[in-house]
Amino acid sequence: MSLSLFFCYSVTMVTITQSQIDSFKTFIEAHDSLLIAGHKEPDGDCVSCCLGMSYIAEYYNKPYQLLNAGPFKRIEVSKFAPYFKSEVPFMTQSEREKCGLIIVDCSEISRIGEIDGDLKGLDTFIVDHHKTADINGDNRIIDPSSPAASLLVQQLYEGIAGPLDSEKAKTLFFGLSTDTGYFRYLNEKDAEVFKAAARLVEAGTSPREVYQEMTGGKQWNTRKLLGVLLSRAERHCDGKLVVTYETQDDTKRYGQDGRDSDALYTLMLATEGVEAVLFVRQETEHNCTLGLRSKDRVDVSLVASKFGGGGHKNASGASTEGQIATLLPAIIKEFSHII
């Protein structure tokens, strides 16, 4: 479940320190090759982070491989799928010992999904911005104050290699735009984010082109499915929570490609009195994915964590065992404690 959009940050972004940059440089320089991986079902921020890390690897002339289990469901990221592989390249034991793993936009190997090959035991560095990250150690930059992981990667690149060229800047602007709802959900404390975005525009990025890539080209079936989900929506918790769901029959009828759940969240959170949205999809007979979004004060990560998930205060997700009929009452009950 993508965690894009609706990040309403209440803390000022913390700029990456020189010490963090030096730590990352030390990690890169210590390895002969690199594997760069992001979470399954990647969104724009995940893809941008991975590509941004590849730019750093190229700066150091380090061989690398981009890894992602996919699927690349979102229209705006589908074109990037050929850059990634879902299997770890063969390496001798000596090569494994000299290979570093960089994980971006998530903090656990389990969130990477089904990658063919063994990633365990590799020297690992994590760059993430999710609140529920629970990773210790020196090889990490985890900053929940950053509205996008790609913003962390941008700062690393600038601190190591200097200004970005137009192609690289566009890639990172795409990631930053994705995870901020095209900057709609930033607030008065986020001046540093806009300054970072301005550097990318100065490098040659066209904000208009990026916006068109993010929002255009939606498939007709996604519009029909959106209508079904809207017609099925109900309000709970004194009208503050909107709940809707997608069945397996819906998936068979409308397909899985080009999903646009972000439009659903946008419409529902723009409704008077609504503070949070819950979307449940029946993936298999015994498993569901959850999408949780909110405005301002409601921390949906608290609910997601109860069902094995996590994320941000205002955007979280989970994959959990169960069926819609039994999960909905349990999730709504958890919402009733915080809304």
mmCIF file of C-alpha atoms in Angstrom:
data_model
loop_
_atom_site.group_PDB
_atom_site.id
_atom_site.type_symbol
_atom_site.label_atom_id
_atom_site.label_comp_id
_atom_site.label_asym_id
_atom_site.label_seq_id
_atom_site.Cartn_x
_atom_site.Cartn_y
_atom_site.Cartn_z
ATOM 1 C CA MET A 1 0.000 0.000 0.000
ATOM 2 C CA SER A 2 1.495 3.254 -1.070
ATOM 3 C CA LEU A 3 1.977 5.886 1.568
ATOM 4 C CA SER A 4 1.882 8.809 -0.809
ATOM 5 C CA LEU A 5 0.037 12.054 -0.159
ATOM 6 C CA PHE A 6 -1.577 13.701 2.830
ATOM 7 C CA PHE A 7 1.519 14.208 4.931
ATOM 8 C CA CYS A 8 0.680 17.141 7.164
ATOM 9 C CA TYR A 9 3.874 17.771 9.059
ATOM 10 C CA SER A 10 3.876 19.500 12.411
ATOM 11 C CA VAL A 11 7.644 19.670 12.841
ATOM 12 C CA THR A 12 10.245 21.668 10.988
ATOM 13 C CA MET A 13 12.333 19.673 8.533
ATOM 14 C CA VAL A 14 15.757 18.839 9.923
ATOM 15 C CA THR A 15 18.561 19.335 7.405
ATOM 16 C CA ILE A 16 20.971 16.423 6.985
ATOM 17 C CA THR A 17 24.162 17.040 8.922
ATOM 18 C CA GLN A 18 27.713 16.842 7.627
ATOM 19 C CA SER A 19 28.257 13.948 10.016
ATOM 20 C CA GLN A 20 25.439 11.988 8.349
ATOM 21 C CA ILE A 21 26.830 12.771 4.901
ATOM 22 C CA ASP A 22 30.281 11.621 5.995
ATOM 23 C CA SER A 23 28.833 8.413 7.427
ATOM 24 C CA PHE A 24 27.106 7.644 4.145
ATOM 25 C CA LYS A 25 30.253 8.465 2.151
ATOM 26 C CA THR A 26 32.225 6.071 4.332
ATOM 27 C CA PHE A 27 29.689 3.339 3.642
ATOM 28 C CA ILE A 28 29.803 3.867 -0.133
ATOM 29 C CA GLU A 29 33.587 4.000 -0.245
ATOM 30 C CA ALA A 30 33.882 0.781 1.795
ATOM 31 C CA HIS A 31 32.142 -1.372 -0.842
ATOM 32 C CA ASP A 32 33.085 -2.534 -4.311
ATOM 33 C CA SER A 33 29.464 -2.779 -5.516
ATOM 34 C CA LEU A 34 25.996 -1.783 -4.369
ATOM 35 C CA LEU A 35 22.459 -3.118 -4.340
ATOM 36 C CA ILE A 36 19.779 -0.421 -4.098
ATOM 37 C CA ALA A 37 16.300 -1.498 -3.029
ATOM 38 C CA GLY A 38 12.972 0.120 -2.190
ATOM 39 C CA HIS A 39 9.629 -1.129 -0.945
ATOM 40 C CA LYS A 40 7.302 -3.333 -2.978
ATOM 41 C CA GLU A 41 4.536 -1.652 -5.015
ATOM 42 C CA PRO A 42 6.747 1.409 -5.419
ATOM 43 C CA ASP A 43 5.405 4.938 -5.601
ATOM 44 C CA GLY A 44 7.115 7.981 -7.065
ATOM 45 C CA ASP A 45 9.159 8.707 -3.954
ATOM 46 C CA CYS A 46 10.488 5.146 -3.776
ATOM 47 C CA VAL A 47 11.463 5.081 -7.450
ATOM 48 C CA SER A 48 13.069 8.523 -7.245
ATOM 49 C CA CYS A 49 15.078 7.544 -4.174
ATOM 50 C CA CYS A 50 16.435 4.441 -5.856
ATOM 51 C CA LEU A 51 17.406 6.354 -8.984
ATOM 52 C CA GLY A 52 18.900 9.118 -6.858
ATOM 53 C CA MET A 53 21.071 6.575 -5.082
ATOM 54 C CA SER A 54 22.154 5.211 -8.452
ATOM 55 C CA TYR A 55 23.386 8.714 -9.343
ATOM 56 C CA ILE A 56 25.561 8.671 -6.230
ATOM 57 C CA ALA A 57 26.860 5.205 -7.126
ATOM 58 C CA GLU A 58 27.729 6.473 -10.607
ATOM 59 C CA TYR A 59 29.542 9.455 -9.089
ATOM 60 C CA TYR A 60 31.766 6.989 -7.235
ATOM 61 C CA ASN A 61 32.030 4.673 -10.271
ATOM 62 C CA LYS A 62 30.540 1.859 -8.207
ATOM 63 C CA PRO A 63 28.719 -0.970 -10.042
ATOM 64 C CA TYR A 64 25.125 -1.203 -8.803
ATOM 65 C CA GLN A 65 21.837 -2.983 -9.318
ATOM 66 C CA LEU A 66 18.387 -1.507 -8.640
ATOM 67 C CA LEU A 67 16.036 -3.993 -6.986
ATOM 68 C CA ASN A 68 12.262 -3.924 -6.619
ATOM 69 C CA ALA A 69 9.695 -6.670 -6.276
ATOM 70 C CA GLY A 70 7.026 -4.538 -7.971
ATOM 71 C CA PRO A 71 4.451 -4.559 -9.248
ATOM 72 C CA PHE A 72 4.727 -1.083 -10.784
ATOM 73 C CA LYS A 73 0.964 -0.507 -10.657
ATOM 74 C CA ARG A 74 0.896 3.255 -10.740
ATOM 75 C CA ILE A 75 0.755 4.831 -14.182
ATOM 76 C CA GLU A 76 3.291 7.497 -13.263
ATOM 77 C CA VAL A 77 5.975 4.960 -12.234
ATOM 78 C CA SER A 78 5.329 2.182 -14.758
ATOM 79 C CA LYS A 79 7.875 3.570 -17.209
ATOM 80 C CA PHE A 80 10.634 3.075 -14.627
ATOM 81 C CA ALA A 81 10.047 -0.677 -14.266
ATOM 82 C CA PRO A 82 12.765 -1.653 -16.821
ATOM 83 C CA TYR A 83 15.408 -0.036 -14.619
ATOM 84 C CA PHE A 84 14.763 -2.562 -11.837
ATOM 85 C CA LYS A 85 15.245 -6.285 -11.381
ATOM 86 C CA SER A 86 13.493 -8.583 -8.915
ATOM 87 C CA GLU A 87 16.438 -10.903 -8.363
ATOM 88 C CA VAL A 88 19.805 -10.471 -6.694
ATOM 89 C CA PRO A 89 22.664 -10.956 -9.161
ATOM 90 C CA PHE A 90 24.901 -13.949 -8.569
ATOM 91 C CA MET A 91 27.863 -13.145 -6.342
ATOM 92 C CA THR A 92 30.637 -15.227 -4.882
ATOM 93 C CA GLN A 93 31.077 -15.135 -1.119
ATOM 94 C CA SER A 94 33.978 -12.727 -1.554
ATOM 95 C CA GLU A 95 31.843 -10.439 -3.727
ATOM 96 C CA ARG A 96 29.001 -10.522 -1.170
ATOM 97 C CA GLU A 97 31.389 -9.429 1.549
ATOM 98 C CA LYS A 98 32.318 -6.379 -0.540
ATOM 99 C CA CYS A 99 28.759 -5.541 -1.620
ATOM 100 C CA GLY A 100 26.673 -2.948 0.230
ATOM 101 C CA LEU A 101 22.874 -2.884 0.383
ATOM 102 C CA ILE A 102 21.114 0.495 0.420
ATOM 103 C CA ILE A 103 17.436 0.424 1.424
ATOM 104 C CA VAL A 104 15.409 3.555 0.709
ATOM 105 C CA ASP A 105 11.903 4.709 1.645
ATOM 106 C CA CYS A 106 11.420 1.789 4.046
ATOM 107 C CA SER A 107 13.309 0.383 6.985
ATOM 108 C CA GLU A 108 12.839 -3.369 6.896
ATOM 109 C CA ILE A 109 13.856 -6.064 4.424
ATOM 110 C CA SER A 110 10.356 -7.531 4.862
ATOM 111 C CA ARG A 111 8.870 -4.397 3.234
ATOM 112 C CA ILE A 112 10.979 -4.981 0.141
ATOM 113 C CA GLY A 113 8.840 -7.972 -0.801
ATOM 114 C CA GLU A 114 9.671 -11.047 -2.826
ATOM 115 C CA ILE A 115 13.172 -10.530 -4.176
ATOM 116 C CA ASP A 116 14.736 -13.674 -5.654
ATOM 117 C CA GLY A 117 17.979 -14.070 -3.739
ATOM 118 C CA ASP A 118 19.373 -13.549 -0.272
ATOM 119 C CA LEU A 119 19.682 -9.990 1.006
ATOM 120 C CA LYS A 120 20.251 -10.979 4.613
ATOM 121 C CA GLY A 121 23.711 -10.566 6.008
ATOM 122 C CA LEU A 122 24.742 -7.827 3.588
ATOM 123 C CA ASP A 123 26.227 -4.673 5.071
ATOM 124 C CA THR A 124 23.216 -2.333 4.943
ATOM 125 C CA PHE A 125 22.550 1.408 5.013
ATOM 126 C CA ILE A 126 18.980 2.702 5.380
ATOM 127 C CA VAL A 127 17.603 6.071 4.270
ATOM 128 C CA ASP A 128 13.970 6.557 5.268
ATOM 129 C CA HIS A 129 11.453 9.072 6.569
ATOM 130 C CA HIS A 130 8.726 6.899 8.056
ATOM 131 C CA LYS A 131 7.686 7.566 11.616
ATOM 132 C CA THR A 132 7.317 3.901 12.531
ATOM 133 C CA ALA A 133 10.835 2.949 11.487
ATOM 134 C CA ASP A 134 12.435 0.871 14.225
ATOM 135 C CA ILE A 135 16.073 0.521 13.225
ATOM 136 C CA ASN A 136 19.142 0.994 15.366
ATOM 137 C CA GLY A 137 22.793 1.380 14.419
ATOM 138 C CA ASP A 138 25.060 3.866 12.713
ATOM 139 C CA ASN A 139 24.272 2.954 9.102
ATOM 140 C CA ARG A 140 21.005 4.825 8.882
ATOM 141 C CA ILE A 141 19.455 8.186 8.173
ATOM 142 C CA ILE A 142 15.849 8.034 9.356
ATOM 143 C CA ASP A 143 14.170 11.427 9.566
ATOM 144 C CA PRO A 144 10.377 11.632 10.047
ATOM 145 C CA SER A 145 10.593 15.420 9.725
ATOM 146 C CA SER A 146 11.383 15.052 6.019
ATOM 147 C CA PRO A 147 8.241 15.049 3.830
ATOM 148 C CA ALA A 148 9.881 12.682 1.320
ATOM 149 C CA ALA A 149 12.746 10.221 1.372
ATOM 150 C CA SER A 150 13.845 11.648 -1.980
ATOM 151 C CA LEU A 151 14.543 14.943 -0.196
ATOM 152 C CA LEU A 152 17.039 13.102 1.999
ATOM 153 C CA VAL A 153 18.641 11.576 -1.101
ATOM 154 C CA GLN A 154 18.799 15.025 -2.715
ATOM 155 C CA GLN A 155 20.667 16.400 0.283
ATOM 156 C CA LEU A 156 23.070 13.454 0.223
ATOM 157 C CA TYR A 157 23.809 13.943 -3.472
ATOM 158 C CA GLU A 158 24.310 17.683 -3.088
ATOM 159 C CA GLY A 159 26.556 17.140 -0.069
ATOM 160 C CA ILE A 160 28.682 14.594 -1.938
ATOM 161 C CA ALA A 161 28.660 15.579 -5.618
ATOM 162 C CA GLY A 162 27.309 19.125 -5.646
ATOM 163 C CA PRO A 163 24.420 20.525 -7.739
ATOM 164 C CA LEU A 164 22.328 18.141 -9.811
ATOM 165 C CA ASP A 165 21.957 18.340 -13.565
ATOM 166 C CA SER A 166 18.504 18.743 -15.127
ATOM 167 C CA GLU A 167 17.772 15.013 -15.563
ATOM 168 C CA LYS A 168 18.725 14.094 -12.027
ATOM 169 C CA ALA A 169 16.887 17.124 -10.629
ATOM 170 C CA LYS A 170 13.679 16.139 -12.433
ATOM 171 C CA THR A 171 13.860 12.636 -10.968
ATOM 172 C CA LEU A 172 14.139 13.905 -7.405
ATOM 173 C CA PHE A 173 11.535 16.641 -7.936
ATOM 174 C CA PHE A 174 9.136 13.890 -9.037
ATOM 175 C CA GLY A 175 9.695 12.013 -5.776
ATOM 176 C CA LEU A 176 9.344 15.117 -3.627
ATOM 177 C CA SER A 177 6.167 16.123 -5.467
ATOM 178 C CA THR A 178 4.653 12.667 -5.049
ATOM 179 C CA ASP A 179 5.069 12.500 -1.301
ATOM 180 C CA THR A 180 3.861 16.044 -0.634
ATOM 181 C CA GLY A 181 0.715 15.887 -2.775
ATOM 182 C CA TYR A 182 2.475 18.318 -5.110
ATOM 183 C CA PHE A 183 3.308 20.518 -2.096
ATOM 184 C CA ARG A 184 -0.332 20.919 -1.061
ATOM 185 C CA TYR A 185 0.154 19.418 2.376
ATOM 186 C CA LEU A 186 3.155 21.366 3.552
ATOM 187 C CA ASN A 187 2.780 24.154 6.071
ATOM 188 C CA GLU A 188 4.429 27.345 7.264
ATOM 189 C CA LYS A 189 7.287 25.400 8.849
ATOM 190 C CA ASP A 190 8.418 23.880 5.560
ATOM 191 C CA ALA A 191 10.399 26.718 4.005
ATOM 192 C CA GLU A 192 13.470 24.477 3.699
ATOM 193 C CA VAL A 193 11.473 22.025 1.578
ATOM 194 C CA PHE A 194 10.567 24.759 -0.885
ATOM 195 C CA LYS A 195 14.177 25.921 -0.962
ATOM 196 C CA ALA A 196 15.252 22.389 -1.883
ATOM 197 C CA ALA A 197 12.557 22.251 -4.562
ATOM 198 C CA ALA A 198 13.726 25.616 -5.906
ATOM 199 C CA ARG A 199 17.252 24.218 -6.368
ATOM 200 C CA LEU A 200 15.788 21.435 -8.498
ATOM 201 C CA VAL A 201 13.817 23.919 -10.594
ATOM 202 C CA GLU A 202 16.912 26.076 -11.016
ATOM 203 C CA ALA A 203 18.690 22.976 -12.340
ATOM 204 C CA GLY A 204 16.166 22.711 -15.161
ATOM 205 C CA THR A 205 13.115 20.871 -13.814
ATOM 206 C CA SER A 206 9.733 21.883 -15.235
ATOM 207 C CA PRO A 207 7.143 21.753 -12.421
ATOM 208 C CA ARG A 208 4.350 21.760 -15.019
ATOM 209 C CA GLU A 209 5.726 18.703 -16.829
ATOM 210 C CA VAL A 210 6.179 16.800 -13.578
ATOM 211 C CA TYR A 211 2.620 17.619 -12.506
ATOM 212 C CA GLN A 212 1.255 16.342 -15.815
ATOM 213 C CA GLU A 213 3.219 13.117 -15.450
ATOM 214 C CA MET A 214 1.882 12.649 -11.918
ATOM 215 C CA THR A 215 -1.782 13.333 -12.627
ATOM 216 C CA GLY A 216 -2.405 12.492 -16.289
ATOM 217 C CA GLY A 217 -3.005 9.300 -18.241
ATOM 218 C CA LYS A 218 -5.355 7.614 -15.771
ATOM 219 C CA GLN A 219 -7.143 4.584 -17.172
ATOM 220 C CA TRP A 220 -10.917 4.571 -17.649
ATOM 221 C CA ASN A 221 -11.372 1.532 -15.416
ATOM 222 C CA THR A 222 -9.823 3.442 -12.503
ATOM 223 C CA ARG A 223 -12.516 6.124 -12.851
ATOM 224 C CA LYS A 224 -15.231 3.448 -12.775
ATOM 225 C CA LEU A 225 -13.707 1.777 -9.726
ATOM 226 C CA LEU A 226 -13.488 5.137 -7.989
ATOM 227 C CA GLY A 227 -17.224 5.547 -8.523
ATOM 228 C CA VAL A 228 -17.863 2.153 -6.912
ATOM 229 C CA LEU A 229 -15.713 2.993 -3.888
ATOM 230 C CA LEU A 230 -17.411 6.372 -3.447
ATOM 231 C CA SER A 231 -20.885 4.834 -3.645
ATOM 232 C CA ARG A 232 -19.900 2.286 -1.006
ATOM 233 C CA ALA A 233 -18.383 4.813 1.415
ATOM 234 C CA GLU A 234 -19.911 5.208 4.887
ATOM 235 C CA ARG A 235 -19.202 7.554 7.771
ATOM 236 C CA HIS A 236 -18.373 6.445 11.313
ATOM 237 C CA CYS A 237 -17.167 8.020 14.573
ATOM 238 C CA ASP A 238 -19.674 10.870 14.439
ATOM 239 C CA GLY A 239 -18.957 11.396 10.748
ATOM 240 C CA LYS A 240 -15.232 12.001 11.256
ATOM 241 C CA LEU A 241 -14.137 8.709 9.654
ATOM 242 C CA VAL A 242 -14.993 7.581 6.113
ATOM 243 C CA VAL A 243 -14.717 3.871 5.337
ATOM 244 C CA THR A 244 -14.868 2.074 2.003
ATOM 245 C CA TYR A 245 -13.534 -1.169 0.562
ATOM 246 C CA GLU A 246 -12.678 -3.130 -2.562
ATOM 247 C CA THR A 247 -13.655 -6.787 -2.961
ATOM 248 C CA GLN A 248 -11.917 -9.464 -4.997
ATOM 249 C CA ASP A 249 -14.816 -9.283 -7.472
ATOM 250 C CA ASP A 250 -14.110 -5.563 -7.895
ATOM 251 C CA THR A 251 -10.477 -6.348 -8.629
ATOM 252 C CA LYS A 252 -11.426 -8.955 -11.230
ATOM 253 C CA ARG A 253 -13.826 -6.548 -12.922
ATOM 254 C CA TYR A 254 -11.694 -3.412 -12.934
ATOM 255 C CA GLY A 255 -8.176 -4.851 -12.835
ATOM 256 C CA GLN A 256 -5.144 -3.955 -10.768
ATOM 257 C CA ASP A 257 -3.279 -1.622 -13.092
ATOM 258 C CA GLY A 258 -3.205 2.140 -12.761
ATOM 259 C CA ARG A 259 -4.859 2.328 -9.358
ATOM 260 C CA ASP A 260 -5.700 5.822 -8.144
ATOM 261 C CA SER A 261 -6.586 5.511 -4.476
ATOM 262 C CA ASP A 262 -5.016 8.932 -3.938
ATOM 263 C CA ALA A 263 -8.003 10.509 -5.703
ATOM 264 C CA LEU A 264 -10.303 8.715 -3.262
ATOM 265 C CA TYR A 265 -8.432 10.069 -0.253
ATOM 266 C CA THR A 266 -8.400 13.574 -1.717
ATOM 267 C CA LEU A 267 -12.150 13.638 -2.264
ATOM 268 C CA MET A 268 -13.026 12.185 1.121
ATOM 269 C CA LEU A 269 -10.685 14.385 3.150
ATOM 270 C CA ALA A 270 -12.076 17.430 1.373
ATOM 271 C CA THR A 271 -15.514 16.606 2.798
ATOM 272 C CA GLU A 272 -16.840 18.752 5.639
ATOM 273 C CA GLY A 273 -16.331 17.143 9.039
ATOM 274 C CA VAL A 274 -14.153 14.261 7.775
ATOM 275 C CA GLU A 275 -10.834 13.837 9.566
ATOM 276 C CA ALA A 276 -9.713 10.382 8.426
ATOM 277 C CA VAL A 277 -10.243 7.800 5.681
ATOM 278 C CA LEU A 278 -9.950 4.012 5.821
ATOM 279 C CA PHE A 279 -9.709 1.956 2.633
ATOM 280 C CA VAL A 280 -9.603 -1.861 2.802
ATOM 281 C CA ARG A 281 -8.825 -4.095 -0.181
ATOM 282 C CA GLN A 282 -9.368 -7.870 -0.104
ATOM 283 C CA GLU A 283 -6.189 -9.067 -1.794
ATOM 284 C CA THR A 284 -6.695 -12.811 -1.277
ATOM 285 C CA GLU A 285 -9.314 -14.915 0.458
ATOM 286 C CA HIS A 286 -7.510 -14.498 3.770
ATOM 287 C CA ASN A 287 -5.499 -11.284 3.418
ATOM 288 C CA CYS A 288 -6.321 -7.581 3.134
ATOM 289 C CA THR A 289 -4.324 -4.403 2.626
ATOM 290 C CA LEU A 290 -5.263 -1.230 4.480
ATOM 291 C CA GLY A 291 -4.831 2.381 3.456
ATOM 292 C CA LEU A 292 -5.265 5.025 6.158
ATOM 293 C CA ARG A 293 -5.139 8.787 5.645
ATOM 294 C CA SER A 294 -5.963 11.737 7.860
ATOM 295 C CA LYS A 295 -5.776 15.488 8.330
ATOM 296 C CA ASP A 296 -3.865 17.381 10.976
ATOM 297 C CA ARG A 297 -4.241 15.893 14.453
ATOM 298 C CA VAL A 298 -5.348 12.273 13.763
ATOM 299 C CA ASP A 299 -2.381 9.871 13.885
ATOM 300 C CA VAL A 300 -3.358 6.933 11.658
ATOM 301 C CA SER A 301 -0.007 5.219 12.215
ATOM 302 C CA LEU A 302 -1.326 4.260 15.663
ATOM 303 C CA VAL A 303 -4.127 2.305 14.020
ATOM 304 C CA ALA A 304 -1.921 0.804 11.308
ATOM 305 C CA SER A 305 0.512 -0.501 13.913
ATOM 306 C CA LYS A 306 -2.304 -2.498 15.535
ATOM 307 C CA PHE A 307 -2.589 -4.493 12.296
ATOM 308 C CA GLY A 308 1.068 -5.062 11.554
ATOM 309 C CA GLY A 309 1.630 -1.900 9.521
ATOM 310 C CA GLY A 310 2.916 1.603 9.968
ATOM 311 C CA GLY A 311 3.918 4.764 8.198
ATOM 312 C CA HIS A 312 3.349 8.432 8.876
ATOM 313 C CA LYS A 313 1.023 10.285 11.201
ATOM 314 C CA ASN A 314 -1.248 11.238 8.313
ATOM 315 C CA ALA A 315 -0.559 8.412 5.859
ATOM 316 C CA SER A 316 -0.093 4.767 6.809
ATOM 317 C CA GLY A 317 -0.804 1.302 5.527
ATOM 318 C CA ALA A 318 -0.794 -2.352 6.484
ATOM 319 C CA SER A 319 -1.151 -5.862 5.143
ATOM 320 C CA THR A 320 -3.006 -8.158 7.496
ATOM 321 C CA GLU A 321 -4.775 -11.480 7.667
ATOM 322 C CA GLY A 322 -8.555 -11.409 7.635
ATOM 323 C CA GLN A 323 -11.615 -10.571 5.584
ATOM 324 C CA ILE A 324 -13.364 -7.258 5.060
ATOM 325 C CA ALA A 325 -16.477 -8.204 7.045
ATOM 326 C CA THR A 326 -14.530 -8.969 10.212
ATOM 327 C CA LEU A 327 -11.682 -6.486 9.834
ATOM 328 C CA LEU A 328 -13.796 -3.355 9.358
ATOM 329 C CA PRO A 329 -15.437 -3.416 12.807
ATOM 330 C CA ALA A 330 -12.075 -4.061 14.477
ATOM 331 C CA ILE A 331 -10.351 -1.218 12.640
ATOM 332 C CA ILE A 332 -13.212 1.208 13.233
ATOM 333 C CA LYS A 333 -13.036 0.366 16.936
ATOM 334 C CA GLU A 334 -9.344 1.329 16.976
ATOM 335 C CA PHE A 335 -10.199 4.600 15.229
ATOM 336 C CA SER A 336 -12.814 5.362 17.868
ATOM 337 C CA HIS A 337 -9.986 5.593 20.431
ATOM 338 C CA ILE A 338 -8.104 8.348 18.592
ATOM 339 C CA ILE A 339 -10.621 10.338 16.582
#
